[in-house]
Amino acid sequence: MPTHQDVREINRTMWSYGEYWRVADLLRPGAEDLVERLAPGPGTRHLDVATGNGNVALLSAGRGARVTGLDLTDEFFPDARERARSAGVELELVRGDAEELPYPDASFDLVTSTYGIQFAPHHDAAAGGMDRVLRPGGRIGMCNWTSRSWTAHFQEILSSYFPTPTGHQGQPMLWGDEGYLADLFGPGFTFRTERRNLWYPFAEAEELVAFFESCFGPCIAAKNTISPASRWAELRAELVEMTESFVTTDERGTGVPVEYLLVIAQKRER
């Protein structure tokens, strides 16, 4: 059975593939919405977990917060630093594990994660770490994919071609359920949640699948490791067929709405 270290290295390698900034551009509206609602002010001690190339971190730093961005891989940090320089803000970027946050208790006023921490294998450890490093009265802000989202269906198809992970590693979409989060974090928090949608502006299912195939780490890892290699065509056809059921046309044009749960949790004062 793989050890925690084994799983961490596998995940670090998987998420380092591709040009993540291209995916991050699609996710930016969710980051903007979350930061607008949280409205961190000057001097706010802010930890952004699974920061990627810094969508949330940069917006918060632009408001004067003292931001630390932590991610399992540092492959995206050069892009985050360049974006910070262009924006005239400062970030501290740290390679680290969401399940083993390297900070003392009550170090932060605000802890966030957008579409990231839900992929940590051990949910109790990830949630417990966020709780531990957050001061009493502080807030947690998250955007988490839901179980009925296009992302959930995409991940389900990818996972079906590979061995089932142990524990919660294969169930990240649980974080998109309000009741599950309330149980996970416990009575020390009060929650406000809202189901929202990102918009992926791809008019054809084939176009969206090709995009993720070219730049999304887990998809690239799946394509590189599937055995026999001929099965990729089968997997890919399933992704296209599934995506076709999500393509819709409205006032924004033709594209794919992707549901997520926006979460703001307030830690009770002790």
PDB file of C-alpha atoms in Angstrom:
ATOM      1  CA  MET A   1       0.000   0.000   0.000  1.00  0.00           C
ATOM      2  CA  PRO A   2       1.410   3.455  -0.920  1.00  0.00           C
ATOM      3  CA  THR A   3       2.683   5.563   1.974  1.00  0.00           C
ATOM      4  CA  HIS A   4       1.675   9.189   2.506  1.00  0.00           C
ATOM      5  CA  GLN A   5       5.050  10.204   1.085  1.00  0.00           C
ATOM      6  CA  ASP A   6       4.427   8.060  -2.010  1.00  0.00           C
ATOM      7  CA  VAL A   7       1.008   9.623  -2.607  1.00  0.00           C
ATOM      8  CA  ARG A   8       2.387  13.127  -2.084  1.00  0.00           C
ATOM      9  CA  GLU A   9       5.158  12.594  -4.657  1.00  0.00           C
ATOM     10  CA  ILE A  10       2.734  11.100  -7.169  1.00  0.00           C
ATOM     11  CA  ASN A  11       0.386  14.063  -6.768  1.00  0.00           C
ATOM     12  CA  ARG A  12       3.243  16.574  -6.910  1.00  0.00           C
ATOM     13  CA  THR A  13       4.442  15.086 -10.191  1.00  0.00           C
ATOM     14  CA  MET A  14       0.941  14.870 -11.647  1.00  0.00           C
ATOM     15  CA  TRP A  15       0.060  18.500 -10.922  1.00  0.00           C
ATOM     16  CA  SER A  16       3.405  19.758 -12.254  1.00  0.00           C
ATOM     17  CA  TYR A  17       2.646  18.659 -15.821  1.00  0.00           C
ATOM     18  CA  GLY A  18       1.357  21.029 -18.458  1.00  0.00           C
ATOM     19  CA  GLU A  19       0.751  24.760 -18.676  1.00  0.00           C
ATOM     20  CA  TYR A  20      -1.409  25.260 -15.615  1.00  0.00           C
ATOM     21  CA  TRP A  21      -1.680  29.017 -16.178  1.00  0.00           C
ATOM     22  CA  ARG A  22      -4.028  28.310 -19.084  1.00  0.00           C
ATOM     23  CA  VAL A  23      -6.407  26.426 -16.778  1.00  0.00           C
ATOM     24  CA  ALA A  24      -5.950  29.085 -14.081  1.00  0.00           C
ATOM     25  CA  ASP A  25      -7.222  31.718 -16.519  1.00  0.00           C
ATOM     26  CA  LEU A  26     -10.536  29.845 -16.678  1.00  0.00           C
ATOM     27  CA  LEU A  27     -10.715  29.751 -12.874  1.00  0.00           C
ATOM     28  CA  ARG A  28      -9.920  33.429 -12.297  1.00  0.00           C
ATOM     29  CA  PRO A  29     -13.557  34.659 -12.130  1.00  0.00           C
ATOM     30  CA  GLY A  30     -14.158  32.371  -9.146  1.00  0.00           C
ATOM     31  CA  ALA A  31     -11.088  33.780  -7.407  1.00  0.00           C
ATOM     32  CA  GLU A  32     -12.242  37.334  -8.087  1.00  0.00           C
ATOM     33  CA  ASP A  33     -15.692  36.623  -6.673  1.00  0.00           C
ATOM     34  CA  LEU A  34     -14.310  34.971  -3.536  1.00  0.00           C
ATOM     35  CA  VAL A  35     -11.839  37.767  -2.772  1.00  0.00           C
ATOM     36  CA  GLU A  36     -14.494  40.402  -3.376  1.00  0.00           C
ATOM     37  CA  ARG A  37     -16.752  38.735  -0.802  1.00  0.00           C
ATOM     38  CA  LEU A  38     -13.974  38.194   1.732  1.00  0.00           C
ATOM     39  CA  ALA A  39     -12.625  41.739   1.244  1.00  0.00           C
ATOM     40  CA  PRO A  40      -9.286  41.215   3.026  1.00  0.00           C
ATOM     41  CA  GLY A  41      -7.868  44.496   4.259  1.00  0.00           C
ATOM     42  CA  PRO A  42      -4.361  45.904   4.779  1.00  0.00           C
ATOM     43  CA  GLY A  43      -2.335  43.762   7.142  1.00  0.00           C
ATOM     44  CA  THR A  44      -4.631  40.723   6.972  1.00  0.00           C
ATOM     45  CA  ARG A  45      -2.541  37.590   7.509  1.00  0.00           C
ATOM     46  CA  HIS A  46      -3.689  35.409   4.630  1.00  0.00           C
ATOM     47  CA  LEU A  47      -2.721  31.837   3.734  1.00  0.00           C
ATOM     48  CA  ASP A  48      -3.777  30.616   0.285  1.00  0.00           C
ATOM     49  CA  VAL A  49      -3.560  26.815   0.104  1.00  0.00           C
ATOM     50  CA  ALA A  50      -2.973  25.157  -3.286  1.00  0.00           C
ATOM     51  CA  THR A  51      -2.230  28.628  -4.614  1.00  0.00           C
ATOM     52  CA  GLY A  52      -1.167  27.516  -8.106  1.00  0.00           C
ATOM     53  CA  ASN A  53       0.018  30.582  -9.980  1.00  0.00           C
ATOM     54  CA  GLY A  54      -1.582  32.905  -7.465  1.00  0.00           C
ATOM     55  CA  ASN A  55      -5.049  33.930  -8.637  1.00  0.00           C
ATOM     56  CA  VAL A  56      -6.414  34.511  -5.127  1.00  0.00           C
ATOM     57  CA  ALA A  57      -3.080  35.448  -3.562  1.00  0.00           C
ATOM     58  CA  LEU A  58      -2.452  38.291  -6.011  1.00  0.00           C
ATOM     59  CA  LEU A  59      -5.916  39.764  -5.601  1.00  0.00           C
ATOM     60  CA  SER A  60      -5.631  39.703  -1.814  1.00  0.00           C
ATOM     61  CA  ALA A  61      -2.138  41.191  -1.850  1.00  0.00           C
ATOM     62  CA  GLY A  62      -3.476  43.948  -4.069  1.00  0.00           C
ATOM     63  CA  ARG A  63      -5.795  44.886  -1.197  1.00  0.00           C
ATOM     64  CA  GLY A  64      -2.858  45.136   1.190  1.00  0.00           C
ATOM     65  CA  ALA A  65      -3.011  41.690   2.798  1.00  0.00           C
ATOM     66  CA  ARG A  66       0.179  39.892   3.853  1.00  0.00           C
ATOM     67  CA  VAL A  67      -0.207  36.789   1.723  1.00  0.00           C
ATOM     68  CA  THR A  68       1.519  33.428   1.855  1.00  0.00           C
ATOM     69  CA  GLY A  69       0.781  31.077  -1.024  1.00  0.00           C
ATOM     70  CA  LEU A  70       1.418  27.374  -0.430  1.00  0.00           C
ATOM     71  CA  ASP A  71       1.352  24.658  -3.065  1.00  0.00           C
ATOM     72  CA  LEU A  72       2.411  21.033  -3.362  1.00  0.00           C
ATOM     73  CA  THR A  73       4.475  21.875  -6.431  1.00  0.00           C
ATOM     74  CA  ASP A  74       6.569  24.976  -7.068  1.00  0.00           C
ATOM     75  CA  GLU A  75       6.340  24.606 -10.854  1.00  0.00           C
ATOM     76  CA  PHE A  76       3.855  27.495 -10.998  1.00  0.00           C
ATOM     77  CA  PHE A  77       5.743  29.866  -8.699  1.00  0.00           C
ATOM     78  CA  PRO A  78       7.807  31.607 -11.427  1.00  0.00           C
ATOM     79  CA  ASP A  79       4.575  32.619 -13.137  1.00  0.00           C
ATOM     80  CA  ALA A  80       3.109  33.769  -9.791  1.00  0.00           C
ATOM     81  CA  ARG A  81       6.219  35.852  -9.062  1.00  0.00           C
ATOM     82  CA  GLU A  82       6.143  37.453 -12.501  1.00  0.00           C
ATOM     83  CA  ARG A  83       2.463  38.292 -12.074  1.00  0.00           C
ATOM     84  CA  ALA A  84       3.218  39.756  -8.636  1.00  0.00           C
ATOM     85  CA  ARG A  85       5.986  41.938 -10.089  1.00  0.00           C
ATOM     86  CA  SER A  86       3.667  43.167 -12.815  1.00  0.00           C
ATOM     87  CA  ALA A  87       0.996  43.972 -10.229  1.00  0.00           C
ATOM     88  CA  GLY A  88       3.459  45.656  -7.875  1.00  0.00           C
ATOM     89  CA  VAL A  89       2.645  43.381  -4.917  1.00  0.00           C
ATOM     90  CA  GLU A  90       4.605  41.019  -2.690  1.00  0.00           C
ATOM     91  CA  LEU A  91       3.896  37.343  -2.066  1.00  0.00           C
ATOM     92  CA  GLU A  92       5.593  34.692   0.019  1.00  0.00           C
ATOM     93  CA  LEU A  93       5.470  31.396  -1.882  1.00  0.00           C
ATOM     94  CA  VAL A  94       6.141  28.098  -0.131  1.00  0.00           C
ATOM     95  CA  ARG A  95       6.218  24.530  -1.418  1.00  0.00           C
ATOM     96  CA  GLY A  96       4.328  22.479   1.124  1.00  0.00           C
ATOM     97  CA  ASP A  97       1.645  19.904   1.831  1.00  0.00           C
ATOM     98  CA  ALA A  98      -1.923  21.001   2.615  1.00  0.00           C
ATOM     99  CA  GLU A  99      -2.121  18.114   5.079  1.00  0.00           C
ATOM    100  CA  GLU A 100       0.990  19.241   6.972  1.00  0.00           C
ATOM    101  CA  LEU A 101       0.843  23.040   7.063  1.00  0.00           C
ATOM    102  CA  PRO A 102       4.218  24.317   8.312  1.00  0.00           C
ATOM    103  CA  TYR A 103       2.850  27.110  10.508  1.00  0.00           C
ATOM    104  CA  PRO A 104       2.133  27.612  14.223  1.00  0.00           C
ATOM    105  CA  ASP A 105      -1.394  27.576  15.597  1.00  0.00           C
ATOM    106  CA  ALA A 106      -3.511  30.694  14.950  1.00  0.00           C
ATOM    107  CA  SER A 107      -0.980  32.167  12.486  1.00  0.00           C
ATOM    108  CA  PHE A 108      -3.527  33.563  10.019  1.00  0.00           C
ATOM    109  CA  ASP A 109      -6.651  35.716   9.935  1.00  0.00           C
ATOM    110  CA  LEU A 110      -7.804  34.214   6.636  1.00  0.00           C
ATOM    111  CA  VAL A 111      -7.215  30.844   4.945  1.00  0.00           C
ATOM    112  CA  THR A 112      -8.405  30.200   1.391  1.00  0.00           C
ATOM    113  CA  SER A 113      -8.317  27.564  -1.290  1.00  0.00           C
ATOM    114  CA  THR A 114      -9.904  27.655  -4.742  1.00  0.00           C
ATOM    115  CA  TYR A 115     -10.481  24.329  -6.503  1.00  0.00           C
ATOM    116  CA  GLY A 116      -7.441  22.879  -4.742  1.00  0.00           C
ATOM    117  CA  ILE A 117      -7.564  21.599  -1.192  1.00  0.00           C
ATOM    118  CA  GLN A 118     -10.443  19.284  -2.038  1.00  0.00           C
ATOM    119  CA  PHE A 119      -7.921  17.093  -3.883  1.00  0.00           C
ATOM    120  CA  ALA A 120      -5.871  16.451  -0.733  1.00  0.00           C
ATOM    121  CA  PRO A 121      -6.093  12.692  -0.051  1.00  0.00           C
ATOM    122  CA  HIS A 122      -6.944  12.914   3.661  1.00  0.00           C
ATOM    123  CA  HIS A 123      -9.811  15.282   4.265  1.00  0.00           C
ATOM    124  CA  ASP A 124      -9.591  15.308   8.051  1.00  0.00           C
ATOM    125  CA  ALA A 125      -5.916  16.289   7.929  1.00  0.00           C
ATOM    126  CA  ALA A 126      -6.499  19.050   5.376  1.00  0.00           C
ATOM    127  CA  ALA A 127      -9.489  20.551   7.186  1.00  0.00           C
ATOM    128  CA  GLY A 128      -7.811  20.161  10.572  1.00  0.00           C
ATOM    129  CA  GLY A 129      -4.748  21.999   9.338  1.00  0.00           C
ATOM    130  CA  MET A 130      -6.807  24.933   8.079  1.00  0.00           C
ATOM    131  CA  ASP A 131      -8.597  25.075  11.431  1.00  0.00           C
ATOM    132  CA  ARG A 132      -5.362  24.863  13.415  1.00  0.00           C
ATOM    133  CA  VAL A 133      -3.518  27.706  11.666  1.00  0.00           C
ATOM    134  CA  LEU A 134      -6.569  30.003  11.663  1.00  0.00           C
ATOM    135  CA  ARG A 135      -7.047  32.322  14.625  1.00  0.00           C
ATOM    136  CA  PRO A 136     -10.334  32.287  16.568  1.00  0.00           C
ATOM    137  CA  GLY A 137     -12.739  34.575  14.765  1.00  0.00           C
ATOM    138  CA  GLY A 138     -10.895  34.136  11.470  1.00  0.00           C
ATOM    139  CA  ARG A 139     -12.419  33.005   8.200  1.00  0.00           C
ATOM    140  CA  ILE A 140     -11.963  30.254   5.656  1.00  0.00           C
ATOM    141  CA  GLY A 141     -12.913  30.920   2.020  1.00  0.00           C
ATOM    142  CA  MET A 142     -13.135  28.183  -0.602  1.00  0.00           C
ATOM    143  CA  CYS A 143     -14.386  27.398  -4.070  1.00  0.00           C
ATOM    144  CA  ASN A 144     -14.990  23.635  -4.392  1.00  0.00           C
ATOM    145  CA  TRP A 145     -16.265  21.658  -7.366  1.00  0.00           C
ATOM    146  CA  THR A 146     -19.585  19.916  -6.748  1.00  0.00           C
ATOM    147  CA  SER A 147     -20.495  16.308  -7.479  1.00  0.00           C
ATOM    148  CA  ARG A 148     -22.769  17.284 -10.378  1.00  0.00           C
ATOM    149  CA  SER A 149     -20.265  19.605 -12.069  1.00  0.00           C
ATOM    150  CA  TRP A 150     -18.556  18.980 -15.393  1.00  0.00           C
ATOM    151  CA  THR A 151     -15.290  18.693 -13.429  1.00  0.00           C
ATOM    152  CA  ALA A 152     -16.696  15.884 -11.292  1.00  0.00           C
ATOM    153  CA  HIS A 153     -17.750  13.923 -14.367  1.00  0.00           C
ATOM    154  CA  PHE A 154     -14.385  14.583 -16.005  1.00  0.00           C
ATOM    155  CA  GLN A 155     -12.502  13.310 -12.943  1.00  0.00           C
ATOM    156  CA  GLU A 156     -14.817  10.307 -12.621  1.00  0.00           C
ATOM    157  CA  ILE A 157     -14.038   9.175 -16.165  1.00  0.00           C
ATOM    158  CA  LEU A 158     -10.295   9.633 -15.686  1.00  0.00           C
ATOM    159  CA  SER A 159     -10.386   7.708 -12.411  1.00  0.00           C
ATOM    160  CA  SER A 160     -12.391   4.834 -13.895  1.00  0.00           C
ATOM    161  CA  TYR A 161      -9.394   3.843 -16.028  1.00  0.00           C
ATOM    162  CA  PHE A 162      -7.007   3.643 -13.092  1.00  0.00           C
ATOM    163  CA  PRO A 163      -6.872   1.761  -9.764  1.00  0.00           C
ATOM    164  CA  THR A 164      -9.243   3.125  -7.129  1.00  0.00           C
ATOM    165  CA  PRO A 165      -7.379   5.252  -4.546  1.00  0.00           C
ATOM    166  CA  THR A 166      -7.666   4.426  -0.881  1.00  0.00           C
ATOM    167  CA  GLY A 167      -9.551   6.494   1.674  1.00  0.00           C
ATOM    168  CA  HIS A 168     -10.921   9.858   0.553  1.00  0.00           C
ATOM    169  CA  GLN A 169      -8.330  10.426  -2.159  1.00  0.00           C
ATOM    170  CA  GLY A 170     -10.846   9.466  -4.810  1.00  0.00           C
ATOM    171  CA  GLN A 171     -13.706  11.560  -3.377  1.00  0.00           C
ATOM    172  CA  PRO A 172     -12.698  15.240  -3.736  1.00  0.00           C
ATOM    173  CA  MET A 173     -16.212  16.314  -4.723  1.00  0.00           C
ATOM    174  CA  LEU A 174     -17.425  15.695  -1.180  1.00  0.00           C
ATOM    175  CA  TRP A 175     -15.996  19.159  -0.461  1.00  0.00           C
ATOM    176  CA  GLY A 176     -18.704  20.559  -2.729  1.00  0.00           C
ATOM    177  CA  ASP A 177     -21.434  19.399  -0.326  1.00  0.00           C
ATOM    178  CA  GLU A 178     -22.522  21.819   2.407  1.00  0.00           C
ATOM    179  CA  GLY A 179     -23.483  19.098   4.876  1.00  0.00           C
ATOM    180  CA  TYR A 180     -20.212  17.243   4.436  1.00  0.00           C
ATOM    181  CA  LEU A 181     -18.207  20.405   5.107  1.00  0.00           C
ATOM    182  CA  ALA A 182     -20.205  21.160   8.249  1.00  0.00           C
ATOM    183  CA  ASP A 183     -19.437  17.668   9.561  1.00  0.00           C
ATOM    184  CA  LEU A 184     -15.805  17.825   8.429  1.00  0.00           C
ATOM    185  CA  PHE A 185     -15.012  21.136  10.138  1.00  0.00           C
ATOM    186  CA  GLY A 186     -17.317  20.574  13.084  1.00  0.00           C
ATOM    187  CA  PRO A 187     -19.251  22.907  15.375  1.00  0.00           C
ATOM    188  CA  GLY A 188     -16.369  25.364  15.696  1.00  0.00           C
ATOM    189  CA  PHE A 189     -17.443  27.007  12.413  1.00  0.00           C
ATOM    190  CA  THR A 190     -20.498  28.674  10.934  1.00  0.00           C
ATOM    191  CA  PHE A 191     -20.963  28.408   7.180  1.00  0.00           C
ATOM    192  CA  ARG A 192     -22.354  30.502   4.352  1.00  0.00           C
ATOM    193  CA  THR A 193     -22.433  28.733   0.995  1.00  0.00           C
ATOM    194  CA  GLU A 194     -23.686  29.413  -2.502  1.00  0.00           C
ATOM    195  CA  ARG A 195     -23.709  27.270  -5.623  1.00  0.00           C
ATOM    196  CA  ARG A 196     -22.262  29.179  -8.556  1.00  0.00           C
ATOM    197  CA  ASN A 197     -20.957  28.506 -12.070  1.00  0.00           C
ATOM    198  CA  LEU A 198     -17.804  29.240 -13.957  1.00  0.00           C
ATOM    199  CA  TRP A 199     -18.117  29.553 -17.720  1.00  0.00           C
ATOM    200  CA  TYR A 200     -15.782  27.678 -20.041  1.00  0.00           C
ATOM    201  CA  PRO A 201     -16.150  29.392 -23.448  1.00  0.00           C
ATOM    202  CA  PHE A 202     -15.756  26.352 -25.702  1.00  0.00           C
ATOM    203  CA  ALA A 203     -18.487  25.905 -28.286  1.00  0.00           C
ATOM    204  CA  GLU A 204     -17.546  22.288 -29.064  1.00  0.00           C
ATOM    205  CA  ALA A 205     -17.012  19.407 -26.646  1.00  0.00           C
ATOM    206  CA  GLU A 206     -14.000  18.280 -28.664  1.00  0.00           C
ATOM    207  CA  GLU A 207     -12.428  21.716 -28.237  1.00  0.00           C
ATOM    208  CA  LEU A 208     -12.743  21.666 -24.441  1.00  0.00           C
ATOM    209  CA  VAL A 209     -11.365  18.137 -24.116  1.00  0.00           C
ATOM    210  CA  ALA A 210      -8.446  19.011 -26.415  1.00  0.00           C
ATOM    211  CA  PHE A 211      -7.697  22.045 -24.240  1.00  0.00           C
ATOM    212  CA  PHE A 212      -7.493  19.994 -21.029  1.00  0.00           C
ATOM    213  CA  GLU A 213      -5.599  17.229 -22.811  1.00  0.00           C
ATOM    214  CA  SER A 214      -2.923  19.768 -23.768  1.00  0.00           C
ATOM    215  CA  CYS A 215      -2.388  21.623 -20.484  1.00  0.00           C
ATOM    216  CA  PHE A 216      -4.064  20.008 -17.440  1.00  0.00           C
ATOM    217  CA  GLY A 217      -1.636  17.983 -15.322  1.00  0.00           C
ATOM    218  CA  PRO A 218      -3.899  15.069 -14.245  1.00  0.00           C
ATOM    219  CA  CYS A 219      -5.131  14.643 -17.818  1.00  0.00           C
ATOM    220  CA  ILE A 220      -1.580  14.643 -19.188  1.00  0.00           C
ATOM    221  CA  ALA A 221      -0.511  12.170 -16.497  1.00  0.00           C
ATOM    222  CA  ALA A 222      -3.396   9.868 -17.390  1.00  0.00           C
ATOM    223  CA  LYS A 223      -2.521   9.980 -21.085  1.00  0.00           C
ATOM    224  CA  ASN A 224       1.148   9.271 -20.343  1.00  0.00           C
ATOM    225  CA  THR A 225       0.526   6.313 -18.017  1.00  0.00           C
ATOM    226  CA  ILE A 226      -2.558   4.550 -19.375  1.00  0.00           C
ATOM    227  CA  SER A 227      -1.900   0.964 -20.412  1.00  0.00           C
ATOM    228  CA  PRO A 228      -2.173  -0.092 -23.105  1.00  0.00           C
ATOM    229  CA  ALA A 229      -1.747   3.293 -24.764  1.00  0.00           C
ATOM    230  CA  SER A 230      -4.566   2.508 -27.197  1.00  0.00           C
ATOM    231  CA  ARG A 231      -7.062   2.867 -24.329  1.00  0.00           C
ATOM    232  CA  TRP A 232      -6.549   6.623 -24.360  1.00  0.00           C
ATOM    233  CA  ALA A 233      -8.733   6.906 -27.457  1.00  0.00           C
ATOM    234  CA  GLU A 234     -11.509   5.093 -25.598  1.00  0.00           C
ATOM    235  CA  LEU A 235     -11.161   7.309 -22.509  1.00  0.00           C
ATOM    236  CA  ARG A 236     -11.019  10.445 -24.600  1.00  0.00           C
ATOM    237  CA  ALA A 237     -14.179   9.489 -26.502  1.00  0.00           C
ATOM    238  CA  GLU A 238     -15.976   9.144 -23.160  1.00  0.00           C
ATOM    239  CA  LEU A 239     -14.806  12.607 -22.135  1.00  0.00           C
ATOM    240  CA  VAL A 240     -16.099  14.133 -25.369  1.00  0.00           C
ATOM    241  CA  GLU A 241     -19.460  12.359 -25.111  1.00  0.00           C
ATOM    242  CA  MET A 242     -19.886  13.472 -21.494  1.00  0.00           C
ATOM    243  CA  THR A 243     -18.917  17.059 -22.328  1.00  0.00           C
ATOM    244  CA  GLU A 244     -21.464  17.226 -25.130  1.00  0.00           C
ATOM    245  CA  SER A 245     -24.204  16.871 -22.517  1.00  0.00           C
ATOM    246  CA  PHE A 246     -22.951  20.022 -20.745  1.00  0.00           C
ATOM    247  CA  VAL A 247     -22.540  22.336 -23.754  1.00  0.00           C
ATOM    248  CA  THR A 248     -25.226  25.020 -23.652  1.00  0.00           C
ATOM    249  CA  THR A 249     -26.089  28.336 -25.266  1.00  0.00           C
ATOM    250  CA  ASP A 250     -27.275  31.404 -23.369  1.00  0.00           C
ATOM    251  CA  GLU A 251     -26.639  35.149 -23.254  1.00  0.00           C
ATOM    252  CA  ARG A 252     -22.901  34.455 -22.805  1.00  0.00           C
ATOM    253  CA  GLY A 253     -22.734  32.482 -26.037  1.00  0.00           C
ATOM    254  CA  THR A 254     -22.059  28.762 -26.336  1.00  0.00           C
ATOM    255  CA  GLY A 255     -19.951  27.050 -23.711  1.00  0.00           C
ATOM    256  CA  VAL A 256     -19.868  24.828 -20.654  1.00  0.00           C
ATOM    257  CA  PRO A 257     -21.118  26.005 -17.231  1.00  0.00           C
ATOM    258  CA  VAL A 258     -19.130  24.394 -14.413  1.00  0.00           C
ATOM    259  CA  GLU A 259     -20.735  24.338 -10.979  1.00  0.00           C
ATOM    260  CA  TYR A 260     -18.845  24.994  -7.767  1.00  0.00           C
ATOM    261  CA  LEU A 261     -19.690  25.709  -4.145  1.00  0.00           C
ATOM    262  CA  LEU A 262     -18.524  29.068  -2.820  1.00  0.00           C
ATOM    263  CA  VAL A 263     -17.854  28.717   0.904  1.00  0.00           C
ATOM    264  CA  ILE A 264     -17.205  31.284   3.625  1.00  0.00           C
ATOM    265  CA  ALA A 265     -16.735  29.750   7.064  1.00  0.00           C
ATOM    266  CA  GLN A 266     -16.337  31.790  10.236  1.00  0.00           C
ATOM    267  CA  LYS A 267     -14.381  30.266  13.100  1.00  0.00           C
ATOM    268  CA  ARG A 268     -16.060  30.799  16.433  1.00  0.00           C
ATOM    269  CA  GLU A 269     -14.333  32.858  19.077  1.00  0.00           C
ATOM    270  CA  ARG A 270     -13.183  30.702  21.955  1.00  0.00           C
TER     271      ARG A 270
END
